[in-house]
Amino acid sequence: MPPTDVRTAPTEFLDLFTDGTVDFTDMTVEFTDGTIESTARTLDFTDDLLDGLHASWEPVRTPVGTFQLVPVRLDRDLPLVHAWMNDPAVAEFWELAGPRHRTADHLRAQLDGDGRSVPCLGVLDGTPMSYWEIYRADLDPLALHCPVLPHDTGIHLLLGAAGDRGRGLGSALLRAVADLVLDRRPACARVVAEPDHRNTPSLAAFLGAGFRYAAEVDLPGKRAALMIRDRVLRDVL
């Protein structure tokens, strides 16, 4: 299942971000004459919620070839992404099968948004072969359902062609992308993902990429496995 559209997020969640500012790292609670006063230093996240990550994606060498994330262009990439979304194996978990405008609406919501989620094609040795979404997990409705840390960065992934599945590509590319996020976002301590808990090939790919299985969480429309790759463990797992 794709990430929750921020336009349908609960009001109490969106209220945190309507002015484009929030910071969870400097919250204080003061007791004064039996009352509780809470204050928070605010930071402006409107300039670039992913620290310019999409501008610095460059080709990286992986065990399976040279890989690059290329931000989606609707006019160029919609037919390909739409075809992938209508593959039954993909549709079972992404739930975006159907007419082309349904895929277009999903992409456009991110492309026209504030930058908290960036849709990309994964290009391996010059061939587009996967679809990715890199997003701010702490600014996503996911934060309403499980503990997240400031600047946690999320990943959604699908492999487009059936022939690319089940042969280790997912793990190799997930590791490369997670490393890229950690290298380009110094404030990010964790890369997270929340695949459907029934999607065993996806879980295996994340485990093979150095993610750990942290918990199962109930999200709107699915029960998910919370997968986490910790910065402090990146050289161990």
PDB file of N, CA and C in Angstrom, residues 13-107:
ATOM      1  N   PHE A  13      -2.883  15.861  13.080  1.00  0.00           N
ATOM      2  CA  PHE A  13      -1.537  15.694  12.534  1.00  0.00           C
ATOM      3  C   PHE A  13      -1.169  16.878  11.648  1.00  0.00           C
ATOM      4  N   LEU A  14      -2.054  17.248  10.729  1.00  0.00           N
ATOM      5  CA  LEU A  14      -1.749  18.333   9.809  1.00  0.00           C
ATOM      6  C   LEU A  14      -1.606  19.660  10.522  1.00  0.00           C
ATOM      7  N   ASP A  15      -2.297  19.826  11.651  1.00  0.00           N
ATOM      8  CA  ASP A  15      -2.194  21.085  12.381  1.00  0.00           C
ATOM      9  C   ASP A  15      -0.771  21.371  12.818  1.00  0.00           C
ATOM     10  N   LEU A  16       0.021  20.339  13.006  1.00  0.00           N
ATOM     11  CA  LEU A  16       1.409  20.537  13.423  1.00  0.00           C
ATOM     12  C   LEU A  16       2.222  21.243  12.359  1.00  0.00           C
ATOM     13  N   PHE A  17       1.798  21.130  11.098  1.00  0.00           N
ATOM     14  CA  PHE A  17       2.653  21.565  10.011  1.00  0.00           C
ATOM     15  C   PHE A  17       2.038  22.639   9.128  1.00  0.00           C
ATOM     16  N   THR A  18       0.914  23.189   9.528  1.00  0.00           N
ATOM     17  CA  THR A  18       0.253  24.139   8.646  1.00  0.00           C
ATOM     18  C   THR A  18       1.050  25.403   8.443  1.00  0.00           C
ATOM     19  N   ASP A  19       1.935  25.730   9.372  1.00  0.00           N
ATOM     20  CA  ASP A  19       2.747  26.929   9.166  1.00  0.00           C
ATOM     21  C   ASP A  19       4.137  26.599   8.658  1.00  0.00           C
ATOM     22  N   GLY A  20       4.367  25.322   8.363  1.00  0.00           N
ATOM     23  CA  GLY A  20       5.661  24.922   7.816  1.00  0.00           C
ATOM     24  C   GLY A  20       6.765  24.836   8.841  1.00  0.00           C
ATOM     25  N   THR A  21       6.422  24.910  10.126  1.00  0.00           N
ATOM     26  CA  THR A  21       7.467  24.863  11.143  1.00  0.00           C
ATOM     27  C   THR A  21       7.097  23.885  12.234  1.00  0.00           C
ATOM     28  N   VAL A  22       8.093  23.162  12.698  1.00  0.00           N
ATOM     29  CA  VAL A  22       7.946  22.310  13.867  1.00  0.00           C
ATOM     30  C   VAL A  22       9.306  21.752  14.212  1.00  0.00           C
ATOM     31  N   ASP A  23       9.535  21.443  15.452  1.00  0.00           N
ATOM     32  CA  ASP A  23      10.778  20.797  15.860  1.00  0.00           C
ATOM     33  C   ASP A  23      10.484  19.970  17.087  1.00  0.00           C
ATOM     34  N   PHE A  24      10.678  18.644  16.986  1.00  0.00           N
ATOM     35  CA  PHE A  24      10.422  17.757  18.099  1.00  0.00           C
ATOM     36  C   PHE A  24      11.627  17.637  19.026  1.00  0.00           C
ATOM     37  N   THR A  25      12.762  18.192  18.666  1.00  0.00           N
ATOM     38  CA  THR A  25      13.989  17.929  19.403  1.00  0.00           C
ATOM     39  C   THR A  25      14.187  18.850  20.587  1.00  0.00           C
ATOM     40  N   ASP A  26      13.405  19.904  20.690  1.00  0.00           N
ATOM     41  CA  ASP A  26      13.662  20.882  21.730  1.00  0.00           C
ATOM     42  C   ASP A  26      12.412  21.155  22.566  1.00  0.00           C
ATOM     43  N   MET A  27      11.606  20.134  22.741  1.00  0.00           N
ATOM     44  CA  MET A  27      10.392  20.292  23.521  1.00  0.00           C
ATOM     45  C   MET A  27      10.735  20.359  24.999  1.00  0.00           C
ATOM     46  N   THR A  28      10.084  21.242  25.744  1.00  0.00           N
ATOM     47  CA  THR A  28      10.300  21.350  27.175  1.00  0.00           C
ATOM     48  C   THR A  28       8.964  21.427  27.880  1.00  0.00           C
ATOM     49  N   VAL A  29       8.935  20.912  29.080  1.00  0.00           N
ATOM     50  CA  VAL A  29       7.738  21.011  29.912  1.00  0.00           C
ATOM     51  C   VAL A  29       8.147  21.618  31.236  1.00  0.00           C
ATOM     52  N   GLU A  30       7.486  22.694  31.657  1.00  0.00           N
ATOM     53  CA  GLU A  30       7.833  23.388  32.876  1.00  0.00           C
ATOM     54  C   GLU A  30       6.643  23.379  33.829  1.00  0.00           C
ATOM     55  N   PHE A  31       6.920  23.103  35.086  1.00  0.00           N
ATOM     56  CA  PHE A  31       5.883  23.123  36.101  1.00  0.00           C
ATOM     57  C   PHE A  31       5.975  24.452  36.844  1.00  0.00           C
ATOM     58  N   THR A  32       4.939  25.267  36.755  1.00  0.00           N
ATOM     59  CA  THR A  32       4.938  26.569  37.397  1.00  0.00           C
ATOM     60  C   THR A  32       3.649  26.725  38.193  1.00  0.00           C
ATOM     61  N   ASP A  33       3.784  26.745  39.515  1.00  0.00           N
ATOM     62  CA  ASP A  33       2.609  26.895  40.376  1.00  0.00           C
ATOM     63  C   ASP A  33       1.544  25.848  40.075  1.00  0.00           C
ATOM     64  N   GLY A  34       2.009  24.628  39.877  1.00  0.00           N
ATOM     65  CA  GLY A  34       1.064  23.547  39.656  1.00  0.00           C
ATOM     66  C   GLY A  34       0.519  23.449  38.260  1.00  0.00           C
ATOM     67  N   THR A  35       0.968  24.310  37.362  1.00  0.00           N
ATOM     68  CA  THR A  35       0.503  24.236  35.976  1.00  0.00           C
ATOM     69  C   THR A  35       1.612  23.726  35.082  1.00  0.00           C
ATOM     70  N   ILE A  36       1.233  23.235  33.932  1.00  0.00           N
ATOM     71  CA  ILE A  36       2.198  22.706  32.973  1.00  0.00           C
ATOM     72  C   ILE A  36       2.269  23.651  31.790  1.00  0.00           C
ATOM     73  N   GLU A  37       3.461  24.062  31.467  1.00  0.00           N
ATOM     74  CA  GLU A  37       3.664  24.909  30.305  1.00  0.00           C
ATOM     75  C   GLU A  37       4.613  24.213  29.357  1.00  0.00           C
ATOM     76  N   SER A  38       4.236  24.090  28.111  1.00  0.00           N
ATOM     77  CA  SER A  38       5.100  23.451  27.127  1.00  0.00           C
ATOM     78  C   SER A  38       5.531  24.468  26.094  1.00  0.00           C
ATOM     79  N   THR A  39       6.779  24.409  25.734  1.00  0.00           N
ATOM     80  CA  THR A  39       7.302  25.304  24.711  1.00  0.00           C
ATOM     81  C   THR A  39       8.101  24.489  23.724  1.00  0.00           C
ATOM     82  N   ALA A  40       8.286  25.027  22.548  1.00  0.00           N
ATOM     83  CA  ALA A  40       9.074  24.338  21.533  1.00  0.00           C
ATOM     84  C   ALA A  40       9.750  25.361  20.649  1.00  0.00           C
ATOM     85  N   ARG A  41      11.040  25.194  20.452  1.00  0.00           N
ATOM     86  CA  ARG A  41      11.732  26.015  19.477  1.00  0.00           C
ATOM     87  C   ARG A  41      11.328  25.520  18.101  1.00  0.00           C
ATOM     88  N   THR A  42      11.033  26.415  17.195  1.00  0.00           N
ATOM     89  CA  THR A  42      10.576  26.007  15.869  1.00  0.00           C
ATOM     90  C   THR A  42      11.658  26.208  14.834  1.00  0.00           C
ATOM     91  N   LEU A  43      11.634  25.329  13.848  1.00  0.00           N
ATOM     92  CA  LEU A  43      12.535  25.426  12.718  1.00  0.00           C
ATOM     93  C   LEU A  43      11.708  25.509  11.442  1.00  0.00           C
ATOM     94  N   ASP A  44      12.215  26.186  10.477  1.00  0.00           N
ATOM     95  CA  ASP A  44      11.515  26.308   9.201  1.00  0.00           C
ATOM     96  C   ASP A  44      11.919  25.173   8.288  1.00  0.00           C
ATOM     97  N   PHE A  45      10.948  24.314   7.908  1.00  0.00           N
ATOM     98  CA  PHE A  45      11.217  23.178   7.046  1.00  0.00           C
ATOM     99  C   PHE A  45      10.737  23.441   5.619  1.00  0.00           C
ATOM    100  N   THR A  46      10.343  24.685   5.318  1.00  0.00           N
ATOM    101  CA  THR A  46       9.705  24.916   4.032  1.00  0.00           C
ATOM    102  C   THR A  46      10.691  24.930   2.877  1.00  0.00           C
ATOM    103  N   ASP A  47      11.976  25.166   3.128  1.00  0.00           N
ATOM    104  CA  ASP A  47      12.932  25.298   2.039  1.00  0.00           C
ATOM    105  C   ASP A  47      13.197  23.960   1.372  1.00  0.00           C
ATOM    106  N   ASP A  48      13.548  22.951   2.159  1.00  0.00           N
ATOM    107  CA  ASP A  48      13.810  21.640   1.588  1.00  0.00           C
ATOM    108  C   ASP A  48      13.721  20.602   2.697  1.00  0.00           C
ATOM    109  N   LEU A  49      12.646  19.853   2.700  1.00  0.00           N
ATOM    110  CA  LEU A  49      12.392  18.910   3.782  1.00  0.00           C
ATOM    111  C   LEU A  49      13.309  17.698   3.728  1.00  0.00           C
ATOM    112  N   LEU A  50      13.974  17.471   2.591  1.00  0.00           N
ATOM    113  CA  LEU A  50      14.890  16.332   2.453  1.00  0.00           C
ATOM    114  C   LEU A  50      16.329  16.787   2.223  1.00  0.00           C
ATOM    115  N   ASP A  51      16.652  17.995   2.655  1.00  0.00           N
ATOM    116  CA  ASP A  51      18.032  18.490   2.627  1.00  0.00           C
ATOM    117  C   ASP A  51      18.648  18.473   1.233  1.00  0.00           C
ATOM    118  N   GLY A  52      17.862  18.725   0.214  1.00  0.00           N
ATOM    119  CA  GLY A  52      18.410  18.732  -1.138  1.00  0.00           C
ATOM    120  C   GLY A  52      18.819  17.365  -1.635  1.00  0.00           C
ATOM    121  N   LEU A  53      18.306  16.324  -0.985  1.00  0.00           N
ATOM    122  CA  LEU A  53      18.709  14.962  -1.339  1.00  0.00           C
ATOM    123  C   LEU A  53      18.496  14.667  -2.811  1.00  0.00           C
ATOM    124  N   HIS A  54      17.329  15.058  -3.344  1.00  0.00           N
ATOM    125  CA  HIS A  54      17.023  14.729  -4.738  1.00  0.00           C
ATOM    126  C   HIS A  54      17.956  15.436  -5.715  1.00  0.00           C
ATOM    127  N   ALA A  55      18.559  16.546  -5.285  1.00  0.00           N
ATOM    128  CA  ALA A  55      19.475  17.264  -6.167  1.00  0.00           C
ATOM    129  C   ALA A  55      20.867  16.643  -6.183  1.00  0.00           C
ATOM    130  N   SER A  56      21.136  15.751  -5.232  1.00  0.00           N
ATOM    131  CA  SER A  56      22.478  15.180  -5.138  1.00  0.00           C
ATOM    132  C   SER A  56      22.502  13.685  -5.429  1.00  0.00           C
ATOM    133  N   TRP A  57      21.393  13.156  -5.972  1.00  0.00           N
ATOM    134  CA  TRP A  57      21.408  11.748  -6.356  1.00  0.00           C
ATOM    135  C   TRP A  57      22.285  11.601  -7.594  1.00  0.00           C
ATOM    136  N   GLU A  58      23.325  10.878  -7.455  1.00  0.00           N
ATOM    137  CA  GLU A  58      24.239  10.630  -8.563  1.00  0.00           C
ATOM    138  C   GLU A  58      24.412   9.126  -8.702  1.00  0.00           C
ATOM    139  N   PRO A  59      24.896   8.650  -9.841  1.00  0.00           N
ATOM    140  CA  PRO A  59      25.058   7.200 -10.000  1.00  0.00           C
ATOM    141  C   PRO A  59      25.980   6.618  -8.938  1.00  0.00           C
ATOM    142  N   VAL A  60      25.597   5.457  -8.430  1.00  0.00           N
ATOM    143  CA  VAL A  60      26.421   4.756  -7.445  1.00  0.00           C
ATOM    144  C   VAL A  60      26.686   3.343  -7.951  1.00  0.00           C
ATOM    145  N   ARG A  61      27.842   2.851  -7.637  1.00  0.00           N
ATOM    146  CA  ARG A  61      28.173   1.468  -8.002  1.00  0.00           C
ATOM    147  C   ARG A  61      27.628   0.526  -6.936  1.00  0.00           C
ATOM    148  N   THR A  62      26.957  -0.513  -7.394  1.00  0.00           N
ATOM    149  CA  THR A  62      26.419  -1.529  -6.501  1.00  0.00           C
ATOM    150  C   THR A  62      26.897  -2.896  -6.993  1.00  0.00           C
ATOM    151  N   PRO A  63      26.731  -3.941  -6.197  1.00  0.00           N
ATOM    152  CA  PRO A  63      27.119  -5.274  -6.664  1.00  0.00           C
ATOM    153  C   PRO A  63      26.357  -5.747  -7.896  1.00  0.00           C
ATOM    154  N   VAL A  64      25.241  -5.072  -8.220  1.00  0.00           N
ATOM    155  CA  VAL A  64      24.424  -5.519  -9.357  1.00  0.00           C
ATOM    156  C   VAL A  64      24.497  -4.560 -10.535  1.00  0.00           C
ATOM    157  N   GLY A  65      25.314  -3.511 -10.428  1.00  0.00           N
ATOM    158  CA  GLY A  65      25.459  -2.579 -11.531  1.00  0.00           C
ATOM    159  C   GLY A  65      25.432  -1.136 -11.063  1.00  0.00           C
ATOM    160  N   THR A  66      25.505  -0.229 -12.011  1.00  0.00           N
ATOM    161  CA  THR A  66      25.475   1.204 -11.704  1.00  0.00           C
ATOM    162  C   THR A  66      24.026   1.650 -11.582  1.00  0.00           C
ATOM    163  N   PHE A  67      23.717   2.266 -10.461  1.00  0.00           N
ATOM    164  CA  PHE A  67      22.331   2.584 -10.129  1.00  0.00           C
ATOM    165  C   PHE A  67      22.185   4.070  -9.855  1.00  0.00           C
ATOM    166  N   GLN A  68      21.044   4.631 -10.286  1.00  0.00           N
ATOM    167  CA  GLN A  68      20.759   6.038 -10.023  1.00  0.00           C
ATOM    168  C   GLN A  68      19.269   6.238  -9.807  1.00  0.00           C
ATOM    169  N   LEU A  69      18.929   7.089  -8.844  1.00  0.00           N
ATOM    170  CA  LEU A  69      17.559   7.523  -8.657  1.00  0.00           C
ATOM    171  C   LEU A  69      17.339   8.787  -9.480  1.00  0.00           C
ATOM    172  N   VAL A  70      16.282   8.784 -10.276  1.00  0.00           N
ATOM    173  CA  VAL A  70      15.964   9.924 -11.135  1.00  0.00           C
ATOM    174  C   VAL A  70      14.564  10.403 -10.776  1.00  0.00           C
ATOM    175  N   PRO A  71      14.408  11.638 -10.284  1.00  0.00           N
ATOM    176  CA  PRO A  71      13.075  12.123  -9.930  1.00  0.00           C
ATOM    177  C   PRO A  71      12.084  11.971 -11.086  1.00  0.00           C
ATOM    178  N   VAL A  72      10.891  11.521 -10.755  1.00  0.00           N
ATOM    179  CA  VAL A  72       9.850  11.278 -11.760  1.00  0.00           C
ATOM    180  C   VAL A  72       9.454  12.572 -12.457  1.00  0.00           C
ATOM    181  N   ARG A  73       9.267  12.464 -13.773  1.00  0.00           N
ATOM    182  CA  ARG A  73       8.622  13.507 -14.565  1.00  0.00           C
ATOM    183  C   ARG A  73       7.329  12.918 -15.096  1.00  0.00           C
ATOM    184  N   LEU A  74       6.228  13.565 -14.778  1.00  0.00           N
ATOM    185  CA  LEU A  74       4.926  12.995 -15.111  1.00  0.00           C
ATOM    186  C   LEU A  74       4.770  12.794 -16.612  1.00  0.00           C
ATOM    187  N   ASP A  75       5.187  13.763 -17.420  1.00  0.00           N
ATOM    188  CA  ASP A  75       5.001  13.665 -18.864  1.00  0.00           C
ATOM    189  C   ASP A  75       5.813  12.535 -19.479  1.00  0.00           C
ATOM    190  N   ARG A  76       6.925  12.218 -18.873  1.00  0.00           N
ATOM    191  CA  ARG A  76       7.822  11.201 -19.413  1.00  0.00           C
ATOM    192  C   ARG A  76       7.571   9.820 -18.826  1.00  0.00           C
ATOM    193  N   ASP A  77       7.259   9.747 -17.535  1.00  0.00           N
ATOM    194  CA  ASP A  77       7.326   8.479 -16.811  1.00  0.00           C
ATOM    195  C   ASP A  77       5.978   7.867 -16.470  1.00  0.00           C
ATOM    196  N   LEU A  78       4.884   8.594 -16.660  1.00  0.00           N
ATOM    197  CA  LEU A  78       3.581   8.063 -16.262  1.00  0.00           C
ATOM    198  C   LEU A  78       3.235   6.729 -16.920  1.00  0.00           C
ATOM    199  N   PRO A  79       3.438   6.549 -18.241  1.00  0.00           N
ATOM    200  CA  PRO A  79       3.065   5.256 -18.828  1.00  0.00           C
ATOM    201  C   PRO A  79       3.786   4.076 -18.182  1.00  0.00           C
ATOM    202  N   LEU A  80       5.059   4.234 -17.876  1.00  0.00           N
ATOM    203  CA  LEU A  80       5.820   3.139 -17.295  1.00  0.00           C
ATOM    204  C   LEU A  80       5.355   2.842 -15.878  1.00  0.00           C
ATOM    205  N   VAL A  81       5.221   3.880 -15.057  1.00  0.00           N
ATOM    206  CA  VAL A  81       4.805   3.656 -13.670  1.00  0.00           C
ATOM    207  C   VAL A  81       3.388   3.083 -13.639  1.00  0.00           C
ATOM    208  N   HIS A  82       2.509   3.579 -14.520  1.00  0.00           N
ATOM    209  CA  HIS A  82       1.148   3.055 -14.580  1.00  0.00           C
ATOM    210  C   HIS A  82       1.129   1.571 -14.934  1.00  0.00           C
ATOM    211  N   ALA A  83       1.974   1.171 -15.872  1.00  0.00           N
ATOM    212  CA  ALA A  83       2.039  -0.246 -16.241  1.00  0.00           C
ATOM    213  C   ALA A  83       2.497  -1.093 -15.059  1.00  0.00           C
ATOM    214  N   TRP A  84       3.483  -0.617 -14.334  1.00  0.00           N
ATOM    215  CA  TRP A  84       3.953  -1.364 -13.165  1.00  0.00           C
ATOM    216  C   TRP A  84       2.859  -1.482 -12.113  1.00  0.00           C
ATOM    217  N   MET A  85       2.122  -0.406 -11.866  1.00  0.00           N
ATOM    218  CA  MET A  85       1.079  -0.433 -10.846  1.00  0.00           C
ATOM    219  C   MET A  85      -0.039  -1.409 -11.200  1.00  0.00           C
ATOM    220  N   ASN A  86      -0.174  -1.743 -12.470  1.00  0.00           N
ATOM    221  CA  ASN A  86      -1.205  -2.682 -12.892  1.00  0.00           C
ATOM    222  C   ASN A  86      -0.704  -4.112 -13.005  1.00  0.00           C
ATOM    223  N   ASP A  87       0.525  -4.359 -12.654  1.00  0.00           N
ATOM    224  CA  ASP A  87       1.015  -5.730 -12.518  1.00  0.00           C
ATOM    225  C   ASP A  87       0.354  -6.320 -11.272  1.00  0.00           C
ATOM    226  N   PRO A  88      -0.315  -7.467 -11.378  1.00  0.00           N
ATOM    227  CA  PRO A  88      -1.034  -8.014 -10.222  1.00  0.00           C
ATOM    228  C   PRO A  88      -0.171  -8.188  -8.976  1.00  0.00           C
ATOM    229  N   ALA A  89       1.101  -8.560  -9.153  1.00  0.00           N
ATOM    230  CA  ALA A  89       1.976  -8.750  -7.998  1.00  0.00           C
ATOM    231  C   ALA A  89       2.245  -7.434  -7.278  1.00  0.00           C
ATOM    232  N   VAL A  90       2.306  -6.348  -8.037  1.00  0.00           N
ATOM    233  CA  VAL A  90       2.497  -5.015  -7.453  1.00  0.00           C
ATOM    234  C   VAL A  90       1.185  -4.499  -6.882  1.00  0.00           C
ATOM    235  N   ALA A  91       0.104  -4.650  -7.642  1.00  0.00           N
ATOM    236  CA  ALA A  91      -1.192  -4.101  -7.249  1.00  0.00           C
ATOM    237  C   ALA A  91      -1.682  -4.679  -5.937  1.00  0.00           C
ATOM    238  N   GLU A  92      -1.301  -5.910  -5.630  1.00  0.00           N
ATOM    239  CA  GLU A  92      -1.755  -6.542  -4.393  1.00  0.00           C
ATOM    240  C   GLU A  92      -1.378  -5.717  -3.173  1.00  0.00           C
ATOM    241  N   PHE A  93      -0.221  -5.058  -3.231  1.00  0.00           N
ATOM    242  CA  PHE A  93       0.246  -4.328  -2.060  1.00  0.00           C
ATOM    243  C   PHE A  93       0.208  -2.806  -2.241  1.00  0.00           C
ATOM    244  N   TRP A  94       0.343  -2.323  -3.476  1.00  0.00           N
ATOM    245  CA  TRP A  94       0.311  -0.878  -3.682  1.00  0.00           C
ATOM    246  C   TRP A  94      -1.113  -0.344  -3.859  1.00  0.00           C
ATOM    247  N   GLU A  95      -2.022  -1.181  -4.335  1.00  0.00           N
ATOM    248  CA  GLU A  95      -3.432  -0.830  -4.460  1.00  0.00           C
ATOM    249  C   GLU A  95      -3.648   0.420  -5.320  1.00  0.00           C
ATOM    250  N   LEU A  96      -2.895   0.508  -6.413  1.00  0.00           N
ATOM    251  CA  LEU A  96      -3.037   1.631  -7.341  1.00  0.00           C
ATOM    252  C   LEU A  96      -3.330   1.175  -8.761  1.00  0.00           C
ATOM    253  N   ALA A  97      -3.792  -0.055  -8.904  1.00  0.00           N
ATOM    254  CA  ALA A  97      -4.181  -0.536 -10.227  1.00  0.00           C
ATOM    255  C   ALA A  97      -5.419   0.209 -10.688  1.00  0.00           C
ATOM    256  N   GLY A  98      -5.576   0.298 -12.016  1.00  0.00           N
ATOM    257  CA  GLY A  98      -6.738   0.971 -12.564  1.00  0.00           C
ATOM    258  C   GLY A  98      -6.351   1.945 -13.653  1.00  0.00           C
ATOM    259  N   PRO A  99      -7.197   2.913 -13.939  1.00  0.00           N
ATOM    260  CA  PRO A  99      -6.931   3.848 -15.041  1.00  0.00           C
ATOM    261  C   PRO A  99      -5.699   4.705 -14.777  1.00  0.00           C
ATOM    262  N   ARG A 100      -5.187   5.257 -15.852  1.00  0.00           N
ATOM    263  CA  ARG A 100      -3.942   6.019 -15.763  1.00  0.00           C
ATOM    264  C   ARG A 100      -4.056   7.214 -14.827  1.00  0.00           C
ATOM    265  N   HIS A 101      -5.230   7.822 -14.774  1.00  0.00           N
ATOM    266  CA  HIS A 101      -5.359   9.027 -13.935  1.00  0.00           C
ATOM    267  C   HIS A 101      -5.172   8.699 -12.453  1.00  0.00           C
ATOM    268  N   ARG A 102      -5.417   7.444 -12.063  1.00  0.00           N
ATOM    269  CA  ARG A 102      -5.214   7.091 -10.659  1.00  0.00           C
ATOM    270  C   ARG A 102      -3.726   7.130 -10.298  1.00  0.00           C
ATOM    271  N   THR A 103      -2.899   6.596 -11.178  1.00  0.00           N
ATOM    272  CA  THR A 103      -1.456   6.688 -10.971  1.00  0.00           C
ATOM    273  C   THR A 103      -0.997   8.137 -11.041  1.00  0.00           C
ATOM    274  N   ALA A 104      -1.542   8.881 -12.004  1.00  0.00           N
ATOM    275  CA  ALA A 104      -1.159  10.288 -12.157  1.00  0.00           C
ATOM    276  C   ALA A 104      -1.497  11.088 -10.904  1.00  0.00           C
ATOM    277  N   ASP A 105      -2.658  10.849 -10.330  1.00  0.00           N
ATOM    278  CA  ASP A 105      -3.049  11.575  -9.115  1.00  0.00           C
ATOM    279  C   ASP A 105      -2.093  11.272  -7.966  1.00  0.00           C
ATOM    280  N   HIS A 106      -1.681  10.009  -7.871  1.00  0.00           N
ATOM    281  CA  HIS A 106      -0.755   9.620  -6.801  1.00  0.00           C
ATOM    282  C   HIS A 106       0.595  10.321  -6.963  1.00  0.00           C
ATOM    283  N   LEU A 107       1.095  10.361  -8.181  1.00  0.00           N
ATOM    284  CA  LEU A 107       2.370  11.031  -8.431  1.00  0.00           C
ATOM    285  C   LEU A 107       2.250  12.538  -8.263  1.00  0.00           C
TER     286      LEU A 107
END
